[in-house]
GROMACS .gro file of C-alpha atoms in nm:
model
  293
    1UNK     CA    1  -0.221  -2.134  -3.036
    2UNK     CA    2   0.096  -2.045  -2.846
    3UNK     CA    3   0.031  -1.793  -2.569
    4UNK     CA    4   0.279  -1.619  -2.337
    5UNK     CA    5   0.154  -1.482  -2.004
    6UNK     CA    6   0.397  -1.240  -1.840
    7UNK     CA    7   0.416  -1.078  -1.500
    8UNK     CA    8   0.705  -0.836  -1.563
    9UNK     CA    9   1.000  -0.772  -1.334
   10UNK     CA   10   0.863  -0.505  -1.104
   11UNK     CA   11   1.096  -0.231  -0.983
   12UNK     CA   12   0.988   0.080  -0.797
   13UNK     CA   13   1.261   0.339  -0.834
   14UNK     CA   14   1.107   0.690  -0.828
   15UNK     CA   15   0.759   0.537  -0.800
   16UNK     CA   16   0.496   0.672  -0.563
   17UNK     CA   17   0.359   0.317  -0.523
   18UNK     CA   18   0.281   0.255  -0.156
   19UNK     CA   19   0.196  -0.117  -0.173
   20UNK     CA   20   0.400  -0.426  -0.099
   21UNK     CA   21   0.709  -0.467  -0.316
   22UNK     CA   22   0.771  -0.837  -0.252
   23UNK     CA   23   0.695  -1.110  -0.509
   24UNK     CA   24   0.340  -1.249  -0.513
   25UNK     CA   25   0.171  -1.520  -0.716
   26UNK     CA   26   0.014  -1.366  -1.030
   27UNK     CA   27  -0.334  -1.509  -0.978
   28UNK     CA   28  -0.489  -1.348  -1.287
   29UNK     CA   29  -0.230  -1.521  -1.505
   30UNK     CA   30  -0.280  -1.848  -1.318
   31UNK     CA   31  -0.653  -1.846  -1.390
   32UNK     CA   32  -0.589  -1.748  -1.752
   33UNK     CA   33  -0.340  -2.033  -1.792
   34UNK     CA   34  -0.586  -2.286  -1.649
   35UNK     CA   35  -0.851  -2.179  -1.902
   36UNK     CA   36  -0.605  -2.174  -2.191
   37UNK     CA   37  -0.472  -2.518  -2.096
   38UNK     CA   38  -0.828  -2.650  -2.086
   39UNK     CA   39  -0.876  -2.523  -2.442
   40UNK     CA   40  -0.562  -2.704  -2.561
   41UNK     CA   41  -0.332  -2.404  -2.611
   42UNK     CA   42   0.046  -2.413  -2.559
   43UNK     CA   43   0.109  -2.171  -2.272
   44UNK     CA   44   0.429  -2.016  -2.136
   45UNK     CA   45   0.379  -1.835  -1.804
   46UNK     CA   46   0.662  -1.619  -1.671
   47UNK     CA   47   0.713  -1.410  -1.357
   48UNK     CA   48   1.010  -1.177  -1.342
   49UNK     CA   49   1.049  -1.155  -0.965
   50UNK     CA   50   0.977  -1.519  -0.879
   51UNK     CA   51   1.210  -1.644  -1.154
   52UNK     CA   52   1.481  -1.383  -1.107
   53UNK     CA   53   1.450  -1.255  -1.465
   54UNK     CA   54   1.472  -0.889  -1.562
   55UNK     CA   55   1.250  -0.753  -1.837
   56UNK     CA   56   1.513  -0.803  -2.106
   57UNK     CA   57   1.551  -1.169  -2.007
   58UNK     CA   58   1.173  -1.212  -1.996
   59UNK     CA   59   1.144  -1.069  -2.346
   60UNK     CA   60   1.416  -1.306  -2.467
   61UNK     CA   61   1.231  -1.605  -2.320
   62UNK     CA   62   0.907  -1.496  -2.486
   63UNK     CA   63   1.073  -1.435  -2.823
   64UNK     CA   64   1.234  -1.782  -2.810
   65UNK     CA   65   0.892  -1.933  -2.741
   66UNK     CA   66   0.757  -1.745  -3.047
   67UNK     CA   67   0.397  -1.707  -2.927
   68UNK     CA   68   0.103  -1.599  -3.136
   69UNK     CA   69  -0.015  -1.381  -2.846
   70UNK     CA   70   0.160  -1.224  -2.547
   71UNK     CA   71  -0.034  -1.105  -2.243
   72UNK     CA   72   0.126  -0.869  -1.991
   73UNK     CA   73  -0.029  -0.754  -1.666
   74UNK     CA   74  -0.004  -0.392  -1.549
   75UNK     CA   75  -0.031  -0.478  -1.178
   76UNK     CA   76   0.181  -0.732  -0.987
   77UNK     CA   77  -0.118  -0.959  -0.907
   78UNK     CA   78  -0.497  -0.943  -0.863
   79UNK     CA   79  -0.423  -0.849  -0.500
   80UNK     CA   80  -0.298  -0.509  -0.618
   81UNK     CA   81  -0.545  -0.426  -0.893
   82UNK     CA   82  -0.724  -0.201  -0.646
   83UNK     CA   83  -0.401  -0.022  -0.546
   84UNK     CA   84  -0.164  -0.069  -0.840
   85UNK     CA   85   0.156   0.118  -0.926
   86UNK     CA   86   0.011   0.424  -1.103
   87UNK     CA   87   0.271   0.438  -1.377
   88UNK     CA   88   0.314   0.195  -1.668
   89UNK     CA   89   0.693   0.205  -1.676
   90UNK     CA   90   0.755  -0.162  -1.594
   91UNK     CA   91   0.517  -0.332  -1.841
   92UNK     CA   92   0.626  -0.072  -2.097
   93UNK     CA   93   0.990  -0.166  -2.042
   94UNK     CA   94   0.912  -0.534  -2.101
   95UNK     CA   95   0.719  -0.456  -2.419
   96UNK     CA   96   0.999  -0.232  -2.547
   97UNK     CA   97   1.246  -0.518  -2.500
   98UNK     CA   98   1.004  -0.756  -2.671
   99UNK     CA   99   0.993  -0.520  -2.971
  100UNK     CA  100   0.730  -0.710  -3.165
  101UNK     CA  101   0.877  -1.053  -3.096
  102UNK     CA  102   0.575  -1.187  -2.908
  103UNK     CA  103   0.301  -1.190  -3.168
  104UNK     CA  104  -0.012  -0.989  -3.096
  105UNK     CA  105   0.000  -0.812  -2.762
  106UNK     CA  106  -0.257  -0.775  -2.485
  107UNK     CA  107  -0.247  -0.573  -2.164
  108UNK     CA  108  -0.460  -0.678  -1.869
  109UNK     CA  109  -0.499  -0.494  -1.542
  110UNK     CA  110  -0.653  -0.192  -1.374
  111UNK     CA  111  -0.499   0.068  -1.606
  112UNK     CA  112  -0.663  -0.054  -1.925
  113UNK     CA  113  -0.985  -0.121  -1.737
  114UNK     CA  114  -1.021   0.235  -1.610
  115UNK     CA  115  -0.829   0.436  -1.873
  116UNK     CA  116  -0.803   0.227  -2.191
  117UNK     CA  117  -0.695   0.500  -2.435
  118UNK     CA  118  -0.388   0.626  -2.242
  119UNK     CA  119  -0.291   0.267  -2.163
  120UNK     CA  120  -0.305   0.167  -2.529
  121UNK     CA  121  -0.104   0.470  -2.636
  122UNK     CA  122   0.163   0.433  -2.368
  123UNK     CA  123   0.213   0.058  -2.406
  124UNK     CA  124   0.155   0.021  -2.779
  125UNK     CA  125  -0.032  -0.307  -2.734
  126UNK     CA  126  -0.290  -0.429  -2.984
  127UNK     CA  127  -0.569  -0.453  -2.730
  128UNK     CA  128  -0.645  -0.403  -2.361
  129UNK     CA  129  -0.886  -0.613  -2.160
  130UNK     CA  130  -1.137  -0.413  -1.960
  131UNK     CA  131  -1.222  -0.562  -1.623
  132UNK     CA  132  -1.141  -0.904  -1.483
  133UNK     CA  133  -0.939  -1.073  -1.749
  134UNK     CA  134  -0.925  -1.452  -1.744
  135UNK     CA  135  -1.228  -1.539  -1.958
  136UNK     CA  136  -1.149  -1.256  -2.199
  137UNK     CA  137  -0.791  -1.377  -2.248
  138UNK     CA  138  -0.925  -1.724  -2.325
  139UNK     CA  139  -1.169  -1.576  -2.578
  140UNK     CA  140  -0.892  -1.375  -2.748
  141UNK     CA  141  -0.706  -1.703  -2.799
  142UNK     CA  142  -1.015  -1.850  -2.968
  143UNK     CA  143  -1.085  -1.559  -3.202
  144UNK     CA  144  -0.883  -1.431  -3.496
  145UNK     CA  145  -1.091  -1.113  -3.525
  146UNK     CA  146  -1.029  -0.937  -3.194
  147UNK     CA  147  -1.274  -0.659  -3.277
  148UNK     CA  148  -1.549  -0.912  -3.202
  149UNK     CA  149  -1.423  -0.997  -2.852
  150UNK     CA  150  -1.630  -0.833  -2.579
  151UNK     CA  151  -1.477  -0.633  -2.293
  152UNK     CA  152  -1.179  -0.516  -2.498
  153UNK     CA  153  -1.059  -0.183  -2.630
  154UNK     CA  154  -0.822  -0.091  -2.912
  155UNK     CA  155  -0.709   0.218  -3.096
  156UNK     CA  156  -0.878   0.280  -3.428
  157UNK     CA  157  -0.712   0.565  -3.611
  158UNK     CA  158  -0.689   0.850  -3.362
  159UNK     CA  159  -0.984   0.727  -3.159
  160UNK     CA  160  -1.072   0.455  -2.912
  161UNK     CA  161  -1.288   0.157  -3.010
  162UNK     CA  162  -1.447  -0.027  -2.719
  163UNK     CA  163  -1.642  -0.349  -2.748
  164UNK     CA  164  -1.867  -0.366  -2.443
  165UNK     CA  165  -1.804  -0.254  -2.089
  166UNK     CA  166  -1.588  -0.398  -1.814
  167UNK     CA  167  -1.598  -0.773  -1.753
  168UNK     CA  168  -1.692  -0.941  -1.426
  169UNK     CA  169  -1.585  -1.305  -1.411
  170UNK     CA  170  -1.840  -1.561  -1.287
  171UNK     CA  171  -1.547  -1.679  -1.069
  172UNK     CA  172  -1.735  -1.932  -0.854
  173UNK     CA  173  -1.629  -2.231  -1.068
  174UNK     CA  174  -1.261  -2.142  -1.101
  175UNK     CA  175  -1.048  -2.457  -1.062
  176UNK     CA  176  -0.773  -2.513  -0.810
  177UNK     CA  177  -0.457  -2.342  -0.932
  178UNK     CA  178  -0.119  -2.512  -0.940
  179UNK     CA  179   0.216  -2.332  -0.942
  180UNK     CA  180   0.569  -2.437  -1.039
  181UNK     CA  181   0.757  -2.563  -0.734
  182UNK     CA  182   1.048  -2.326  -0.797
  183UNK     CA  183   0.806  -2.031  -0.789
  184UNK     CA  184   0.669  -2.143  -0.453
  185UNK     CA  185   1.020  -2.198  -0.316
  186UNK     CA  186   1.112  -1.843  -0.421
  187UNK     CA  187   0.805  -1.700  -0.245
  188UNK     CA  188   0.948  -1.650   0.103
  189UNK     CA  189   0.727  -1.349   0.172
  190UNK     CA  190   0.437  -1.383   0.419
  191UNK     CA  191   0.209  -1.099   0.312
  192UNK     CA  192   0.081  -0.868   0.588
  193UNK     CA  193   0.240  -1.082   0.857
  194UNK     CA  194   0.444  -0.910   1.126
  195UNK     CA  195   0.391  -1.132   1.428
  196UNK     CA  196   0.654  -1.401   1.471
  197UNK     CA  197   0.905  -1.638   1.313
  198UNK     CA  198   0.792  -1.729   0.964
  199UNK     CA  199   0.790  -2.100   0.882
  200UNK     CA  200   0.768  -2.225   0.527
  201UNK     CA  201   0.698  -2.047   0.201
  202UNK     CA  202   0.416  -1.798   0.152
  203UNK     CA  203   0.140  -1.798  -0.109
  204UNK     CA  204  -0.174  -1.613  -0.212
  205UNK     CA  205  -0.517  -1.772  -0.259
  206UNK     CA  206  -0.854  -1.624  -0.351
  207UNK     CA  207  -1.163  -1.756  -0.169
  208UNK     CA  208  -1.401  -1.480  -0.276
  209UNK     CA  209  -1.396  -1.181  -0.506
  210UNK     CA  210  -1.555  -0.841  -0.470
  211UNK     CA  211  -1.711  -0.668  -0.174
  212UNK     CA  212  -2.066  -0.560  -0.083
  213UNK     CA  213  -1.937  -0.238   0.073
  214UNK     CA  214  -1.826   0.086  -0.092
  215UNK     CA  215  -1.528   0.236   0.092
  216UNK     CA  216  -1.415   0.558  -0.072
  217UNK     CA  217  -1.047   0.455  -0.088
  218UNK     CA  218  -1.099   0.125  -0.274
  219UNK     CA  219  -1.067   0.128  -0.655
  220UNK     CA  220  -1.314  -0.151  -0.726
  221UNK     CA  221  -1.546   0.033  -0.964
  222UNK     CA  222  -1.420  -0.128  -1.286
  223UNK     CA  223  -1.335  -0.476  -1.152
  224UNK     CA  224  -1.362  -0.698  -0.844
  225UNK     CA  225  -1.683  -0.523  -0.738
  226UNK     CA  226  -1.980  -0.761  -0.699
  227UNK     CA  227  -1.927  -1.020  -0.425
  228UNK     CA  228  -1.878  -1.381  -0.541
  229UNK     CA  229  -1.770  -1.685  -0.339
  230UNK     CA  230  -1.556  -1.959  -0.494
  231UNK     CA  231  -1.652  -2.324  -0.450
  232UNK     CA  232  -1.515  -2.478  -0.132
  233UNK     CA  233  -1.362  -2.793  -0.283
  234UNK     CA  234  -1.148  -2.597  -0.529
  235UNK     CA  235  -1.015  -2.368  -0.255
  236UNK     CA  236  -0.922  -2.660  -0.030
  237UNK     CA  237  -0.760  -2.854  -0.316
  238UNK     CA  238  -0.550  -2.549  -0.403
  239UNK     CA  239  -0.444  -2.504  -0.040
  240UNK     CA  240  -0.353  -2.873  -0.007
  241UNK     CA  241  -0.136  -2.847  -0.317
  242UNK     CA  242   0.045  -2.546  -0.177
  243UNK     CA  243   0.103  -2.715   0.160
  244UNK     CA  244   0.251  -3.015  -0.023
  245UNK     CA  245   0.494  -2.772  -0.192
  246UNK     CA  246   0.615  -2.637   0.143
  247UNK     CA  247   0.381  -2.342   0.202
  248UNK     CA  248   0.337  -2.253   0.568
  249UNK     CA  249   0.136  -1.932   0.529
  250UNK     CA  250  -0.145  -1.830   0.296
  251UNK     CA  251  -0.279  -1.481   0.244
  252UNK     CA  252  -0.635  -1.466   0.116
  253UNK     CA  253  -0.645  -1.172  -0.125
  254UNK     CA  254  -1.023  -1.130  -0.090
  255UNK     CA  255  -1.135  -0.769  -0.072
  256UNK     CA  256  -1.326  -0.876   0.237
  257UNK     CA  257  -1.292  -1.223   0.391
  258UNK     CA  258  -1.647  -1.291   0.506
  259UNK     CA  259  -1.719  -1.574   0.752
  260UNK     CA  260  -1.708  -1.920   0.591
  261UNK     CA  261  -1.745  -2.190   0.856
  262UNK     CA  262  -1.655  -2.482   0.628
  263UNK     CA  263  -1.335  -2.315   0.509
  264UNK     CA  264  -1.232  -2.218   0.862
  265UNK     CA  265  -1.288  -2.575   0.981
  266UNK     CA  266  -1.077  -2.705   0.692
  267UNK     CA  267  -0.796  -2.465   0.780
  268UNK     CA  268  -0.799  -2.574   1.146
  269UNK     CA  269  -0.724  -2.929   1.031
  270UNK     CA  270  -0.425  -2.823   0.820
  271UNK     CA  271  -0.070  -2.726   0.915
  272UNK     CA  272  -0.087  -2.377   0.771
  273UNK     CA  273  -0.135  -2.025   0.901
  274UNK     CA  274  -0.321  -1.757   0.710
  275UNK     CA  275  -0.395  -1.387   0.688
  276UNK     CA  276  -0.707  -1.202   0.576
  277UNK     CA  277  -0.862  -0.859   0.541
  278UNK     CA  278  -1.205  -0.846   0.701
  279UNK     CA  279  -1.449  -0.651   0.916
  280UNK     CA  280  -1.457  -0.785   1.268
  281UNK     CA  281  -1.812  -0.660   1.330
  282UNK     CA  282  -1.939  -0.921   1.081
  283UNK     CA  283  -1.816  -1.217   1.287
  284UNK     CA  284  -2.009  -1.406   1.555
  285UNK     CA  285  -1.817  -1.528   1.864
  286UNK     CA  286  -1.815  -1.894   1.757
  287UNK     CA  287  -1.669  -1.806   1.417
  288UNK     CA  288  -1.411  -1.578   1.577
  289UNK     CA  289  -1.297  -1.879   1.778
  290UNK     CA  290  -1.252  -2.073   1.454
  291UNK     CA  291  -1.069  -1.779   1.297
  292UNK     CA  292  -0.813  -1.785   1.576
  293UNK     CA  293  -0.792  -2.163   1.615
   0.00000   0.00000   0.00000
């Protein structure tokens, strides 16, 4: 099957979005591509901001590829699923330009996870994935009858038909992601870094997913909730690949970066700086020394 994965060209005119507006690696699409590639599918992955393509140009690329299925995300990356742009204007604009030229259509992201019916009606897609999306996208590519695919929702007449609840990925066995070199070169942004001269490209990596705490401001109810830690070797392999592509700074998108001695020791040995979101009261003095090494 031919599958297009699209992170649309995000613009924020008249938006109340308060998050970062710089380009970021679309991790959810990266994981989906890795699983689709493993299943032997022909995959086109596009990112409007990193490739300098507006939504009309993205739609033209997709239509030329002539996929059987097009997947569009409604948040710029997994990093922002918990604080996404509230409106659906940007993915809607891409889909309007696509105008049926991308085969069957799928929306992934926080909007369809939390409010599937309005998301389906506003975007006009065939199905939305509810919850973390990568395994569900791979299953949609395997199945011809999408009504049988769990963790999805679709419109049926005037009503909503849901198949199962929200999906939580096992996550721990996710492979090391690889990214096109031109995407990495275009990623000059060092997320949440304000300290000094920035050397090298930036990138995002995920070492863990979810959080054991329940802060009132964090929208993690329908996705990225239960805490899971990715296997060490895959994380380090992904980081080494990024460093080889010129990355000098990595931001770990983890909801909470809990102490991992082996990972910290690996980072000390590598020419890369990194940023995290954590709780300092969870760290012992010897691990704090590693964190700042």
